[in-house]
Coordinates of C-alpha atoms in Angstrom, one line a residue:
M22 CA 88.0 75.4 327.0
N23 CA 90.5 77.3 324.1
S24 CA 93.4 75.6 323.7
G25 CA 94.6 77.0 320.1
N26 CA 95.5 80.7 318.8
T27 CA 92.3 81.8 318.9
P28 CA 91.9 84.0 322.0
A29 CA 88.5 83.3 324.4
V30 CA 86.3 85.9 324.0
W31 CA 83.7 86.6 326.9
Q32 CA 80.0 86.7 325.0
N33 CA 77.1 87.8 326.7
P34 CA 73.7 86.5 324.7
L35 CA 71.8 89.4 325.4
R36 CA 74.3 92.0 323.1
D37 CA 75.3 92.1 319.6
K38 CA 78.4 90.2 319.0
R39 CA 79.9 93.3 317.4
D40 CA 79.4 95.6 320.7
K41 CA 83.0 97.3 321.3
R42 CA 82.6 97.3 324.8
M43 CA 83.4 93.8 325.3
P44 CA 86.1 92.5 327.1
R45 CA 88.9 90.8 325.0
I46 CA 90.0 87.7 327.7
A47 CA 92.9 85.5 327.1
G48 CA 92.9 82.2 326.1
P49 CA 94.3 79.2 328.1
C50 CA 98.3 79.8 328.8
A51 CA 100.8 80.0 331.2
V52 CA 103.8 82.5 331.7
V53 CA 106.8 82.2 332.5
I54 CA 109.5 84.9 333.8
F55 CA 112.6 84.8 333.8
G56 CA 114.6 87.7 335.7
V57 CA 111.4 87.3 338.8
T58 CA 113.6 88.6 341.2
G59 CA 114.6 91.8 339.6
D60 CA 112.6 95.3 340.5
L61 CA 110.2 94.9 337.0
A62 CA 109.3 91.6 337.9
R63 CA 107.8 92.7 341.7
K64 CA 106.4 96.1 340.6
K65 CA 105.3 95.4 337.2
L66 CA 105.0 92.2 336.2
M67 CA 103.2 90.2 339.1
P68 CA 100.6 93.3 340.1
A69 CA 99.8 93.7 336.1
I70 CA 99.0 90.0 336.2
Y71 CA 97.0 90.3 339.2
D72 CA 95.0 93.1 337.8
L73 CA 94.4 91.5 334.6
A74 CA 92.9 88.5 336.7
N75 CA 91.2 91.0 339.3
R76 CA 89.2 92.7 336.3
G77 CA 88.3 89.0 334.8
L78 CA 90.4 89.2 331.6
L79 CA 92.5 86.2 332.9
P80 CA 91.4 82.5 332.5
P81 CA 91.0 79.8 334.8
S82 CA 93.4 77.8 333.1
F83 CA 96.1 80.4 333.7
A84 CA 99.6 79.3 335.2
L85 CA 102.6 82.0 336.6
I86 CA 106.0 79.9 336.7
G87 CA 109.0 81.4 338.1
F88 CA 112.8 80.9 337.2
A89 CA 116.0 81.8 339.1
R90 CA 118.2 80.7 340.9
R91 CA 117.1 81.2 344.7
D92 CA 116.0 77.8 346.6
W93 CA 112.4 78.3 346.5
A94 CA 109.4 75.9 346.9
D95 CA 106.3 77.1 344.9
E96 CA 104.6 78.7 348.2
D97 CA 107.9 80.7 348.6
F98 CA 107.2 82.2 345.3
G99 CA 103.6 82.3 346.1
Q100 CA 104.6 84.9 349.0
I101 CA 106.7 86.8 346.7
V102 CA 104.3 87.2 344.3
Y103 CA 101.9 88.0 347.3
D104 CA 104.1 91.2 348.6
A105 CA 104.4 92.6 345.3
V106 CA 100.9 92.5 344.6
K107 CA 99.8 93.9 347.9
K108 CA 102.7 96.8 347.4
H109 CA 102.1 98.1 343.4
A110 CA 98.9 96.7 342.7
R111 CA 96.0 99.1 341.1
T112 CA 93.5 97.3 341.6
P113 CA 91.7 96.0 345.2
F114 CA 93.0 92.9 346.7
R115 CA 90.3 90.3 346.7
Q116 CA 90.9 87.2 348.8
E117 CA 88.8 85.0 346.0
V118 CA 91.0 86.2 342.9
W119 CA 94.3 85.8 344.9
D120 CA 93.5 82.1 345.9
R121 CA 92.0 81.0 341.9
L122 CA 95.1 82.8 340.5
A123 CA 97.8 81.4 343.4
E124 CA 96.4 77.7 342.2
G125 CA 98.3 78.1 339.2
F126 CA 101.6 79.2 340.5
R127 CA 105.1 77.5 340.3
F128 CA 108.6 77.7 340.6
V129 CA 111.6 76.5 339.0
Q130 CA 115.4 77.2 340.6
G131 CA 118.2 77.4 338.0
T132 CA 120.8 79.2 336.4
F133 CA 120.7 80.3 332.3
D134 CA 122.9 78.0 331.4
D135 CA 121.5 74.8 333.3
D136 CA 120.2 72.3 331.0
A137 CA 118.9 70.0 333.8
A138 CA 117.1 73.1 334.7
F139 CA 115.3 74.0 331.4
A140 CA 114.6 70.1 331.6
R141 CA 112.4 71.1 334.5
L142 CA 110.7 74.0 333.5
A143 CA 109.5 72.0 330.3
E144 CA 108.7 69.1 332.8
T145 CA 106.5 71.9 335.0
L146 CA 104.8 73.2 331.5
R147 CA 103.5 69.7 330.9
K148 CA 102.1 69.1 334.0
L149 CA 100.2 72.1 334.1
D150 CA 99.0 71.3 330.4
A151 CA 97.8 68.7 332.0
E152 CA 96.6 69.7 335.5
R153 CA 95.4 73.3 334.7
G154 CA 94.7 72.9 331.1
T155 CA 96.7 75.3 329.9
G156 CA 96.7 74.3 326.8
G157 CA 100.2 74.0 325.2
N158 CA 100.4 77.9 325.0
H159 CA 103.3 79.5 326.5
A160 CA 105.0 82.6 326.7
F161 CA 107.9 83.4 327.9
Y162 CA 109.0 86.6 329.4
L163 CA 112.8 87.9 329.2
S164 CA 112.7 90.5 332.2
I165 CA 116.6 90.0 332.4
P166 CA 119.9 91.6 331.1
P167 CA 120.2 91.7 327.4
G168 CA 123.0 89.7 327.4
A169 CA 121.5 87.0 328.3
F170 CA 118.7 86.7 325.7
P171 CA 121.1 84.7 323.8
V172 CA 121.8 81.7 326.2
V173 CA 118.0 81.7 327.1
C174 CA 116.7 81.2 323.9
E175 CA 119.3 79.0 322.8
Q176 CA 117.9 77.0 326.0
L177 CA 114.4 77.4 325.3
S178 CA 115.4 75.7 321.6
K179 CA 117.1 73.1 323.0
S180 CA 114.7 71.8 325.7
G181 CA 111.9 72.0 322.7
L182 CA 109.7 74.9 324.6
A183 CA 110.1 77.0 321.5
E184 CA 108.4 74.5 319.3
T185 CA 104.8 74.2 319.2
Q186 CA 102.7 72.2 318.5
E187 CA 99.3 72.3 316.2
G188 CA 96.7 74.9 318.0
C189 CA 99.2 75.7 320.1
W190 CA 101.6 79.1 320.4
S191 CA 105.1 79.8 322.2
R192 CA 106.1 83.8 322.2
V193 CA 108.9 85.0 324.0
V194 CA 108.7 89.3 325.3
I195 CA 111.6 90.9 325.2
E196 CA 112.8 93.7 327.4
K197 CA 114.6 97.2 325.6
P198 CA 117.4 97.9 325.4
F199 CA 117.4 96.0 322.1
G200 CA 120.9 96.0 321.7
H201 CA 123.3 99.2 322.2
D202 CA 123.7 100.1 318.0
L203 CA 122.8 98.8 314.7
E204 CA 125.1 95.7 314.7
S205 CA 124.3 94.7 318.0
A206 CA 120.5 94.8 317.0
E207 CA 120.8 92.8 314.2
A208 CA 123.2 90.3 316.1
L209 CA 120.3 90.3 319.0
N210 CA 117.2 89.8 316.6
S211 CA 119.4 87.0 314.3
V212 CA 119.7 84.8 317.6
V213 CA 115.8 85.6 318.7
N214 CA 114.9 85.0 315.1
S215 CA 116.7 81.6 314.8
V216 CA 115.1 80.5 317.7
F217 CA 110.7 82.3 317.4
P218 CA 109.6 83.4 314.3
E219 CA 109.1 87.1 313.6
S220 CA 105.3 86.9 314.2
S221 CA 106.0 85.1 317.7
V222 CA 108.7 88.2 319.6
F223 CA 106.8 90.8 321.2
R224 CA 109.0 93.5 322.2
I225 CA 108.2 95.5 325.2
D226 CA 108.2 99.7 324.9
H227 CA 106.1 99.8 327.7
Y228 CA 105.4 103.9 326.8
L229 CA 103.6 101.8 323.6
G230 CA 101.2 100.9 326.0
K231 CA 100.1 103.9 327.4
E232 CA 96.5 104.9 326.3
T233 CA 97.6 109.0 325.8
V234 CA 100.1 107.2 323.1
Q235 CA 97.6 105.3 321.6
N236 CA 95.0 108.2 321.6
I237 CA 97.5 109.8 319.3
L238 CA 96.3 107.8 316.3
A239 CA 92.6 109.0 317.3
L240 CA 93.0 112.6 317.7
R241 CA 94.7 111.7 314.1
F242 CA 92.6 110.0 312.0
A243 CA 89.6 110.0 313.4
N244 CA 88.8 113.9 313.6
E245 CA 88.5 115.6 310.1
M246 CA 90.0 119.1 311.9
F247 CA 93.5 118.0 312.7
E248 CA 94.1 116.1 309.4
P249 CA 94.6 119.0 307.2
I250 CA 96.7 120.9 309.0
W251 CA 99.0 117.7 310.4
N252 CA 101.7 118.9 307.7
A253 CA 104.2 121.4 306.1
H254 CA 101.8 123.8 305.3
Y255 CA 101.3 124.6 309.4
V256 CA 103.3 123.2 311.4
D257 CA 106.6 125.0 312.1
S258 CA 108.2 122.2 314.5
V259 CA 107.7 119.3 316.7
Q260 CA 108.9 119.1 319.8
I261 CA 108.6 115.4 321.6
T262 CA 110.2 115.8 325.3
M263 CA 110.2 112.9 328.0
A264 CA 111.7 114.9 330.8
E265 CA 112.5 113.0 334.6
D266 CA 112.9 115.0 337.8
I267 CA 114.9 111.9 339.7
G268 CA 118.5 110.7 339.6
L269 CA 120.5 107.4 339.0
G270 CA 121.5 106.5 342.5
G271 CA 121.7 103.2 342.5
R272 CA 121.2 102.6 338.7
A273 CA 124.8 102.9 337.7
G274 CA 125.1 99.0 336.9
Y275 CA 122.3 99.6 334.2
Y276 CA 122.9 102.9 333.5
D277 CA 126.5 103.8 333.3
G278 CA 127.8 103.3 329.3
I279 CA 124.4 103.2 328.3
G280 CA 123.0 106.8 328.9
A281 CA 120.3 109.0 327.8
A282 CA 119.7 108.5 324.0
R283 CA 120.1 104.5 324.1
D284 CA 117.7 104.4 326.9
V285 CA 114.8 107.2 325.6
I286 CA 115.2 108.3 322.4
Q287 CA 115.9 105.0 320.1
N288 CA 113.0 103.0 321.7
H289 CA 110.7 105.5 323.4
L290 CA 110.9 109.0 321.5
L291 CA 111.6 107.7 317.9
Q292 CA 108.5 105.5 318.3
L293 CA 106.3 108.5 319.4
L294 CA 108.0 110.4 316.4
A295 CA 106.7 107.4 314.2
L296 CA 102.9 108.1 315.0
T297 CA 103.3 111.7 314.9
A298 CA 104.4 111.5 311.4
M299 CA 103.2 108.3 309.5
E300 CA 100.8 108.2 307.4
E301 CA 97.5 107.0 307.6
P302 CA 97.0 103.4 307.7
V303 CA 94.5 101.1 305.7
S304 CA 93.1 100.2 309.1
F305 CA 94.6 99.7 312.2
S306 CA 95.5 95.9 311.5
P307 CA 99.2 95.1 313.0
A308 CA 101.3 95.0 309.6
E309 CA 98.8 98.1 307.9
L310 CA 100.3 99.8 311.4
Q311 CA 103.9 98.7 311.4
A312 CA 103.9 99.4 307.4
E313 CA 103.7 102.8 308.1
K314 CA 106.0 103.2 310.7
I315 CA 108.6 101.5 308.8
K316 CA 108.4 103.8 305.8
V317 CA 108.1 106.8 308.1
L318 CA 111.7 105.5 309.7
S319 CA 113.4 104.9 306.6
A320 CA 112.9 108.7 305.4
T321 CA 113.7 109.7 309.1
R322 CA 117.7 111.4 309.5
L323 CA 119.5 112.9 311.7
A324 CA 119.7 116.7 310.6
G325 CA 123.4 118.4 310.1
P326 CA 125.9 119.1 311.3
L327 CA 126.2 117.5 314.5
E328 CA 128.0 119.8 316.9
E329 CA 125.1 122.2 315.7
T330 CA 122.3 120.1 315.9
T331 CA 122.5 117.4 318.9
S332 CA 123.2 118.2 322.5
R333 CA 124.5 115.9 325.5
G334 CA 124.7 116.4 329.1
Q335 CA 125.3 114.9 332.5
Y336 CA 123.9 116.5 335.8
T337 CA 125.4 118.0 338.1
A338 CA 124.9 119.2 342.2
G339 CA 121.8 121.3 342.5
W340 CA 118.4 121.7 344.2
Q341 CA 115.3 119.5 343.1
G342 CA 112.5 121.2 344.3
S343 CA 113.7 122.0 348.0
E344 CA 115.9 118.9 347.9
K345 CA 119.4 119.2 347.5
V346 CA 120.7 117.0 345.3
V347 CA 124.7 115.6 344.2
G348 CA 125.7 116.0 340.7
L349 CA 126.0 112.5 338.4
L350 CA 129.6 112.1 339.5
D351 CA 128.5 112.0 342.7
E352 CA 126.1 109.2 342.8
E353 CA 127.0 105.6 343.7
G354 CA 128.7 103.3 341.2
F355 CA 129.8 106.5 338.9
S356 CA 133.3 107.1 337.9
K357 CA 133.9 110.1 338.8
T358 CA 135.2 110.3 334.8
S359 CA 131.8 108.6 333.9
T360 CA 131.4 110.1 330.2
T361 CA 127.9 109.0 330.5
E362 CA 125.3 111.1 329.5
T363 CA 122.1 112.1 331.3
F364 CA 120.5 114.3 328.7
A365 CA 120.5 113.8 324.8
A366 CA 118.9 116.2 322.1
I367 CA 118.9 115.6 318.8
T368 CA 117.3 116.7 315.6
L369 CA 115.5 114.8 312.6
D370 CA 114.7 115.6 309.1
V371 CA 111.1 113.7 308.0
D372 CA 112.0 113.3 304.4
T373 CA 108.4 113.0 303.6
R374 CA 106.0 115.6 301.4
R375 CA 104.1 116.1 304.6
W376 CA 106.9 116.6 307.0
A377 CA 109.8 118.3 304.1
G378 CA 111.6 121.6 306.2
V379 CA 109.7 121.0 309.3
P380 CA 112.4 119.8 312.2
F381 CA 111.5 117.2 315.0
Y382 CA 113.4 117.6 318.0
L383 CA 113.8 115.4 320.6
R384 CA 115.3 115.4 324.2
T385 CA 115.2 113.5 327.4
G386 CA 117.1 113.7 330.4
K387 CA 117.2 113.0 334.3
R388 CA 117.2 115.7 336.9
L389 CA 115.5 118.2 334.7
G390 CA 113.0 121.0 336.3
R391 CA 109.9 118.2 336.4
R392 CA 108.5 114.8 335.2
V393 CA 107.1 115.3 332.0
T394 CA 106.4 113.5 328.4
E395 CA 104.6 115.3 326.0
I396 CA 104.7 115.5 322.2
A397 CA 104.3 119.3 321.1
L398 CA 103.4 120.6 317.0
L399 CA 104.1 124.5 317.1
F400 CA 102.4 126.0 314.4
K401 CA 103.5 128.5 312.0
R402 CA 102.5 132.2 312.8
A403 CA 99.9 133.8 310.7
P404 CA 101.3 135.0 307.4
H405 CA 99.2 138.4 307.9
L406 CA 98.6 140.5 311.3
P407 CA 96.5 143.6 311.1
F408 CA 97.5 144.2 315.0
D409 CA 100.4 146.2 316.2
A410 CA 103.5 144.7 318.4
S411 CA 101.7 146.3 321.4
M412 CA 98.7 144.5 320.7
T413 CA 100.6 141.1 320.2
D414 CA 103.3 141.3 322.8
E415 CA 102.0 137.9 324.7
L416 CA 101.1 136.1 321.9
G417 CA 103.3 133.2 321.3
Q418 CA 102.8 130.4 318.8
N419 CA 99.9 128.3 318.2
A420 CA 100.7 124.6 319.9
L421 CA 98.6 120.9 319.9
V422 CA 100.2 119.4 322.6
I423 CA 99.8 115.7 323.6
R424 CA 100.4 114.9 327.1
V425 CA 101.8 111.4 327.7
Q426 CA 102.3 111.3 331.3
P427 CA 101.6 112.8 334.0
D428 CA 98.0 114.2 333.7
E429 CA 97.6 112.7 330.9
G430 CA 95.6 114.8 328.1
I431 CA 95.7 117.3 325.0
T432 CA 95.7 121.4 325.2
L433 CA 95.6 123.5 322.3
R434 CA 97.2 127.0 323.1
F435 CA 95.9 129.8 321.0
G436 CA 95.0 133.6 320.7
S437 CA 92.3 135.2 322.1
K438 CA 91.5 139.0 322.9
V439 CA 91.9 140.1 326.8
P440 CA 88.4 141.8 328.1
G441 CA 88.6 145.3 328.3
N442 CA 88.1 148.2 325.7
K443 CA 91.6 147.7 323.4
M444 CA 92.6 145.0 321.7
E445 CA 95.1 142.7 323.2
V446 CA 95.9 139.5 322.5
R447 CA 97.4 136.6 324.8
D448 CA 97.7 133.2 324.9
V449 CA 94.9 130.6 326.3
N450 CA 94.6 127.0 326.4
M451 CA 91.7 124.9 325.6
D452 CA 92.1 122.0 327.5
F453 CA 91.4 118.1 327.8
S454 CA 92.4 115.6 330.4
Y455 CA 91.9 112.0 330.7
G456 CA 90.9 112.2 334.8
S457 CA 87.7 114.4 334.4
A458 CA 86.8 113.3 330.7
F459 CA 86.2 109.7 331.4
A460 CA 85.0 107.6 334.4
E461 CA 87.4 104.4 333.9
D462 CA 90.8 105.1 334.9
S463 CA 93.3 104.2 332.1
P464 CA 95.1 100.5 332.6
E465 CA 98.2 100.7 333.1
A466 CA 100.4 99.9 330.3
Y467 CA 102.1 96.9 331.3
E468 CA 98.6 95.4 331.8
R469 CA 97.6 96.1 328.3
L470 CA 100.5 94.6 326.8
I471 CA 100.8 91.8 328.7
L472 CA 97.1 91.1 327.3
D473 CA 98.1 91.3 324.2
V474 CA 101.0 89.3 324.3
L475 CA 98.7 86.7 325.6
L476 CA 96.1 87.6 322.5
G477 CA 98.9 87.3 320.0
E478 CA 97.7 91.4 319.3
P479 CA 101.4 92.6 318.2
S480 CA 99.6 96.2 317.1
L481 CA 102.1 97.9 320.1
F482 CA 105.4 95.9 319.8
P483 CA 107.9 97.2 317.4
V484 CA 109.2 94.3 314.7
N485 CA 112.8 93.9 314.4
E486 CA 112.8 96.7 310.8
E487 CA 111.8 99.1 313.6
V488 CA 114.5 98.6 315.9
E489 CA 117.3 98.4 313.5
L490 CA 115.9 101.6 311.7
S491 CA 115.8 103.3 314.8
W492 CA 119.6 102.2 315.9
K493 CA 120.2 103.7 311.7
I494 CA 118.8 106.6 312.6
L495 CA 120.4 107.4 316.3
D496 CA 123.9 105.3 315.7
P497 CA 125.7 108.3 313.8
A498 CA 125.1 111.0 316.9
L499 CA 126.3 108.7 319.3
E500 CA 129.5 108.2 316.8
H501 CA 129.6 111.8 316.8
W502 CA 129.9 111.9 321.0
A503 CA 131.9 109.4 321.3
E504 CA 134.4 111.6 319.0
H505 CA 133.8 115.0 320.5
G506 CA 134.7 114.3 324.4
K507 CA 132.9 115.0 327.9
P508 CA 129.1 115.6 327.8
D509 CA 128.4 119.5 328.6
P510 CA 127.1 119.9 332.2
Y511 CA 124.0 121.0 333.4
E512 CA 122.6 122.0 337.0
S513 CA 120.3 119.9 338.1
G514 CA 116.5 121.0 338.2
S515 CA 117.2 122.9 335.2
W516 CA 116.2 121.5 331.5
G517 CA 119.4 120.9 330.3
P518 CA 123.2 122.5 329.4
Q519 CA 123.2 125.6 327.4
S520 CA 124.4 123.7 323.7
A521 CA 120.4 122.6 324.0
F522 CA 119.7 126.0 324.1
E523 CA 121.7 126.9 321.3
M524 CA 120.6 124.0 319.1
L525 CA 117.1 125.5 318.9
Q526 CA 118.5 129.4 318.6
R527 CA 120.2 128.8 315.9
S528 CA 117.0 128.4 314.0
G529 CA 115.3 131.5 316.2
R530 CA 113.2 129.0 318.1
D531 CA 112.8 128.3 322.1
W532 CA 112.3 124.8 323.9
R533 CA 108.8 125.0 325.3
R534 CA 109.0 124.9 329.0
P535 CA 106.7 122.0 330.1

């Protein structure tokens, strides 16, 4: 049994120990979920833990503890987990896996400011260490509002749960948002780091757990054909889009006052930018990856003037497919005078030798034309075209598009001659799709990230410096918008407000229509 920091790794004696196909299995440990009654825990965390167990990636000496105000016994909590797994798990239900996993379920009732509840939690973990062999290794998952982070961290410190004995570990997992501006992010990081060292803090950005996001590194650094053109000599602009076709009905409590920029750009999109624009790391060790991301974020700034290079919008009534939908101000829980943006777009300059002069356009929004997340590198046009205008009137810019979701894959767009007896060039696509290229399904993002927490593998988690640099980039836009009134309206089912299109048209460019 492994009770130390080194994760257990299943060994097949018939294989070379360097075989990369061997799964990495977590060592003995316990996971405590705060906010266990919330949507995230039910729809993502509990099913992901079951799926990891079902795939043989959790050890027999594993335990799951729920912490909430509900008056539940261990069996009641087990039923909640069972219902969540049956409804949301990605792998088939197997009774023998469930029975083994459920033996380690415990529930602790209490509120975040209840000293006695945290004393009971500490006692529960001590018993699990002794009875199930969880080895003193504990992960605390804060699936709770950010305002509750300080009090929970303080309680974990006061109860001794943040301390570790030699050969054991204690880690904290924090869900976004990581603050609402630079000042609050610095204060939050200070509170968390006063209890847990930075090496024990795992900030979840679920986009970094997606297979296609990780594939950016493989595409760039495992293929010599792309590196020579991945720079300002050949790339005209980069567009990073996260569009959703859903509205915000029922989410006013979380979203109102936060908005699209804080919700998506500060974390997901700036992380995608960092992976796209960073230099090649010396290795894929966590320290080297984080160092390169920090370098590129340090060189990134908002392009100005902000009234011309940024846009924010708020959806109005319209058609989403065949369904008539209401505008944000008519959604339940939103004030008729709400100025929360549901669309945000910004222009960024990356002041490095590789990217000088290449604008990075980031946009996100609700109630847009379709659900899609993509990174598009749009290339400069050929310096000399020996064709007259009629031959190339249907030819656009060459593009390399990384599709993060849905239909994960990569598309390369280039010009090709149309069959016939005349010279006519038209755009064609060369397409790679994960679904058709690989027989094995990609793991769900939370499966990968939870397993990495238990393995102590921090590569896919932003450190506090990345978080603070992201806020430093975004804050001037948030301050500018706060001073300049309401967001621009756009019709549901469209691709955003007119100001977003004008933002690119000023430089002779257009948004891609995914």
